[in-house]
PDB file of C-alpha atoms in Angstrom:
ATOM      1  CA  MET G  21     -70.736  68.983 -26.211  1.00  0.00           C
ATOM      2  CA  LEU G  22     -71.060  65.717 -28.672  1.00  0.00           C
ATOM      3  CA  ASP G  23     -71.687  62.468 -26.730  1.00  0.00           C
ATOM      4  CA  ALA G  24     -71.138  59.516 -29.330  1.00  0.00           C
ATOM      5  CA  ASP G  25     -73.297  57.269 -27.053  1.00  0.00           C
ATOM      6  CA  ALA G  26     -75.964  59.245 -26.490  1.00  0.00           C
ATOM      7  CA  GLY G  27     -77.252  60.326 -29.546  1.00  0.00           C
ATOM      8  CA  THR G  28     -76.644  63.406 -29.147  1.00  0.00           C
ATOM      9  CA  PHE G  29     -78.627  66.672 -30.842  1.00  0.00           C
ATOM     10  CA  LEU G  30     -76.089  69.070 -32.230  1.00  0.00           C
ATOM     11  CA  ASP G  31     -78.125  72.358 -33.027  1.00  0.00           C
ATOM     12  CA  ILE G  32     -76.244  75.082 -35.412  1.00  0.00           C
ATOM     13  CA  ASP G  33     -78.358  78.438 -36.794  1.00  0.00           C
ATOM     14  CA  PRO G  34     -78.984  77.691 -40.159  1.00  0.00           C
ATOM     15  CA  LEU G  35     -78.647  81.784 -40.943  1.00  0.00           C
ATOM     16  CA  LEU G  36     -75.315  82.292 -39.730  1.00  0.00           C
ATOM     17  CA  PRO G  37     -72.465  82.451 -42.162  1.00  0.00           C
ATOM     18  CA  VAL G  38     -70.902  79.782 -43.297  1.00  0.00           C
ATOM     19  CA  ALA G  39     -68.406  79.770 -41.966  1.00  0.00           C
ATOM     20  CA  GLN G  40     -69.238  80.294 -39.047  1.00  0.00           C
ATOM     21  CA  GLN G  41     -71.398  77.263 -39.103  1.00  0.00           C
ATOM     22  CA  LEU G  42     -68.580  75.529 -40.291  1.00  0.00           C
ATOM     23  CA  ASP G  43     -66.411  76.327 -37.331  1.00  0.00           C
ATOM     24  CA  ALA G  44     -69.831  75.706 -35.170  1.00  0.00           C
ATOM     25  CA  LEU G  45     -69.788  71.922 -36.504  1.00  0.00           C
ATOM     26  CA  SER G  46     -66.294  71.335 -36.227  1.00  0.00           C
ATOM     27  CA  ALA G  47     -65.991  72.208 -32.666  1.00  0.00           C
ATOM     28  CA  ALA G  48     -68.501  69.712 -31.611  1.00  0.00           C
ATOM     29  CA  ILE G  49     -67.315  67.054 -33.509  1.00  0.00           C
ATOM     30  CA  ARG G  50     -63.518  67.047 -31.925  1.00  0.00           C
ATOM     31  CA  HIS G  51     -64.997  66.071 -28.536  1.00  0.00           C
ATOM     32  CA  ALA G  52     -66.960  62.991 -30.729  1.00  0.00           C
ATOM     33  CA  PRO G  53     -64.970  62.025 -33.646  1.00  0.00           C
ATOM     34  CA  ASP G  54     -66.015  58.497 -33.993  1.00  0.00           C
ATOM     35  CA  ALA G  55     -69.701  59.673 -33.373  1.00  0.00           C
ATOM     36  CA  THR G  56     -71.760  58.066 -36.672  1.00  0.00           C
ATOM     37  CA  VAL G  57     -73.416  61.850 -37.868  1.00  0.00           C
ATOM     38  CA  VAL G  58     -77.017  61.474 -39.184  1.00  0.00           C
ATOM     39  CA  ALA G  59     -77.892  65.784 -41.036  1.00  0.00           C
ATOM     40  CA  HIS G  60     -80.635  66.278 -42.970  1.00  0.00           C
ATOM     41  CA  SER G  61     -81.411  68.845 -44.896  1.00  0.00           C
ATOM     42  CA  TRP G  62     -78.891  72.185 -44.817  1.00  0.00           C
ATOM     43  CA  GLY G  63     -77.244  69.612 -41.823  1.00  0.00           C
ATOM     44  CA  GLY G  64     -76.920  67.592 -44.641  1.00  0.00           C
ATOM     45  CA  THR G  65     -74.423  69.875 -46.792  1.00  0.00           C
ATOM     46  CA  LEU G  66     -72.748  71.776 -44.084  1.00  0.00           C
ATOM     47  CA  ILE G  67     -71.088  67.921 -43.296  1.00  0.00           C
ATOM     48  CA  ALA G  68     -70.232  67.234 -47.412  1.00  0.00           C
ATOM     49  CA  LEU G  69     -68.578  71.170 -46.620  1.00  0.00           C
ATOM     50  CA  ALA G  70     -67.058  69.956 -43.726  1.00  0.00           C
ATOM     51  CA  MET G  71     -65.927  67.216 -44.899  1.00  0.00           C
ATOM     52  CA  ALA G  72     -64.925  68.451 -48.125  1.00  0.00           C
ATOM     53  CA  GLY G  73     -62.821  70.822 -46.942  1.00  0.00           C
ATOM     54  CA  GLY G  74     -60.643  68.372 -44.405  1.00  0.00           C
ATOM     55  CA  LEU G  75     -62.275  69.167 -41.144  1.00  0.00           C
ATOM     56  CA  PHE G  76     -63.238  65.734 -39.894  1.00  0.00           C
ATOM     57  CA  ARG G  77     -63.514  62.261 -41.506  1.00  0.00           C
ATOM     58  CA  PRO G  78     -66.993  60.456 -39.321  1.00  0.00           C
ATOM     59  CA  PRO G  79     -66.475  57.078 -39.471  1.00  0.00           C
ATOM     60  CA  ALA G  80     -69.959  56.753 -40.753  1.00  0.00           C
ATOM     61  CA  ILE G  81     -73.008  59.688 -42.310  1.00  0.00           C
ATOM     62  CA  VAL G  82     -76.275  58.912 -43.120  1.00  0.00           C
ATOM     63  CA  LEU G  83     -77.283  62.286 -44.547  1.00  0.00           C
ATOM     64  CA  ILE G  84     -81.599  62.458 -45.456  1.00  0.00           C
ATOM     65  CA  GLU G  85     -82.360  65.033 -48.233  1.00  0.00           C
ATOM     66  CA  PRO G  86     -78.890  66.659 -48.525  1.00  0.00           C
ATOM     67  CA  ALA G  87     -80.402  70.179 -49.705  1.00  0.00           C
ATOM     68  CA  LEU G  88     -76.778  69.691 -52.611  1.00  0.00           C
ATOM     69  CA  PHE G  89     -78.224  71.616 -55.306  1.00  0.00           C
ATOM     70  CA  ASP G  90     -75.853  73.665 -56.486  1.00  0.00           C
ATOM     71  CA  LEU G  91     -73.878  70.643 -57.707  1.00  0.00           C
ATOM     72  CA  ALA G  92     -76.902  69.818 -59.724  1.00  0.00           C
ATOM     73  CA  ARG G  93     -78.193  73.578 -60.853  1.00  0.00           C
ATOM     74  CA  ALA G  94     -76.958  72.966 -64.819  1.00  0.00           C
ATOM     75  CA  ASN G  95     -80.341  70.372 -64.338  1.00  0.00           C
ATOM     76  CA  GLU G  96     -83.591  72.352 -65.263  1.00  0.00           C
ATOM     77  CA  SER G  97     -86.052  71.156 -62.524  1.00  0.00           C
ATOM     78  CA  VAL G  98     -83.175  71.390 -59.646  1.00  0.00           C
ATOM     79  CA  SER G  99     -82.337  75.173 -61.477  1.00  0.00           C
ATOM     80  CA  GLU G 100     -86.277  76.352 -61.605  1.00  0.00           C
ATOM     81  CA  HIS G 101     -87.052  74.981 -57.899  1.00  0.00           C
ATOM     82  CA  ILE G 102     -83.884  77.408 -56.319  1.00  0.00           C
ATOM     83  CA  SER G 103     -85.163  80.387 -58.440  1.00  0.00           C
ATOM     84  CA  VAL G 104     -89.158  79.510 -56.174  1.00  0.00           C
ATOM     85  CA  MET G 105     -87.142  78.861 -53.016  1.00  0.00           C
ATOM     86  CA  THR G 106     -85.221  82.546 -53.329  1.00  0.00           C
ATOM     87  CA  ASP G 107     -88.971  84.222 -54.356  1.00  0.00           C
ATOM     88  CA  ALA G 108     -90.510  82.248 -51.430  1.00  0.00           C
ATOM     89  CA  ARG G 109     -88.166  83.234 -48.957  1.00  0.00           C
ATOM     90  CA  ALA G 110     -88.042  86.833 -50.280  1.00  0.00           C
ATOM     91  CA  LEU G 111     -91.711  86.515 -49.454  1.00  0.00           C
ATOM     92  CA  ALA G 112     -91.352  84.856 -45.942  1.00  0.00           C
ATOM     93  CA  ASP G 113     -88.472  87.812 -45.151  1.00  0.00           C
ATOM     94  CA  ALA G 114     -90.791  90.348 -46.399  1.00  0.00           C
ATOM     95  CA  GLY G 115     -93.486  89.322 -44.036  1.00  0.00           C
ATOM     96  CA  ASP G 116     -95.727  87.703 -47.074  1.00  0.00           C
ATOM     97  CA  LEU G 117     -96.565  84.514 -45.750  1.00  0.00           C
ATOM     98  CA  ARG G 118     -99.913  83.847 -48.460  1.00  0.00           C
ATOM     99  CA  GLY G 119     -97.144  84.471 -50.892  1.00  0.00           C
ATOM    100  CA  PHE G 120     -94.572  81.826 -49.127  1.00  0.00           C
ATOM    101  CA  TRP G 121     -97.330  78.957 -49.474  1.00  0.00           C
ATOM    102  CA  ASN G 122     -98.208  79.736 -52.122  1.00  0.00           C
ATOM    103  CA  LEU G 123     -95.291  78.781 -53.993  1.00  0.00           C
ATOM    104  CA  VAL G 124     -94.176  76.444 -51.954  1.00  0.00           C
ATOM    105  CA  LYS G 125     -97.928  74.803 -51.313  1.00  0.00           C
ATOM    106  CA  PRO G 126     -97.700  70.651 -51.796  1.00  0.00           C
ATOM    107  CA  MET G 127     -99.070  69.664 -54.914  1.00  0.00           C
TER     108      MET G 127
END
């Protein structure tokens, strides 16, 4: 259960279907409706989807590098990033970690 005063961390499995992730988020938020929400990467996307769907309206949110790539997919560099990361994930799923890191290695 979330506790707005305790700074509780909510861990939602990003491999679950999005609808299940939103259900888990909504159930947790009901216990702390006045909490400030801080979310990173996919968590930021999940918060944006929940808010757009009217599931909740926290009094304050902090989104750190939200993965909102689909909003900017028309941008060539964003589209290329999505393509590379899709290929990298397929390599990782197949057990080819060397191939994965070859695609996502820092510059």
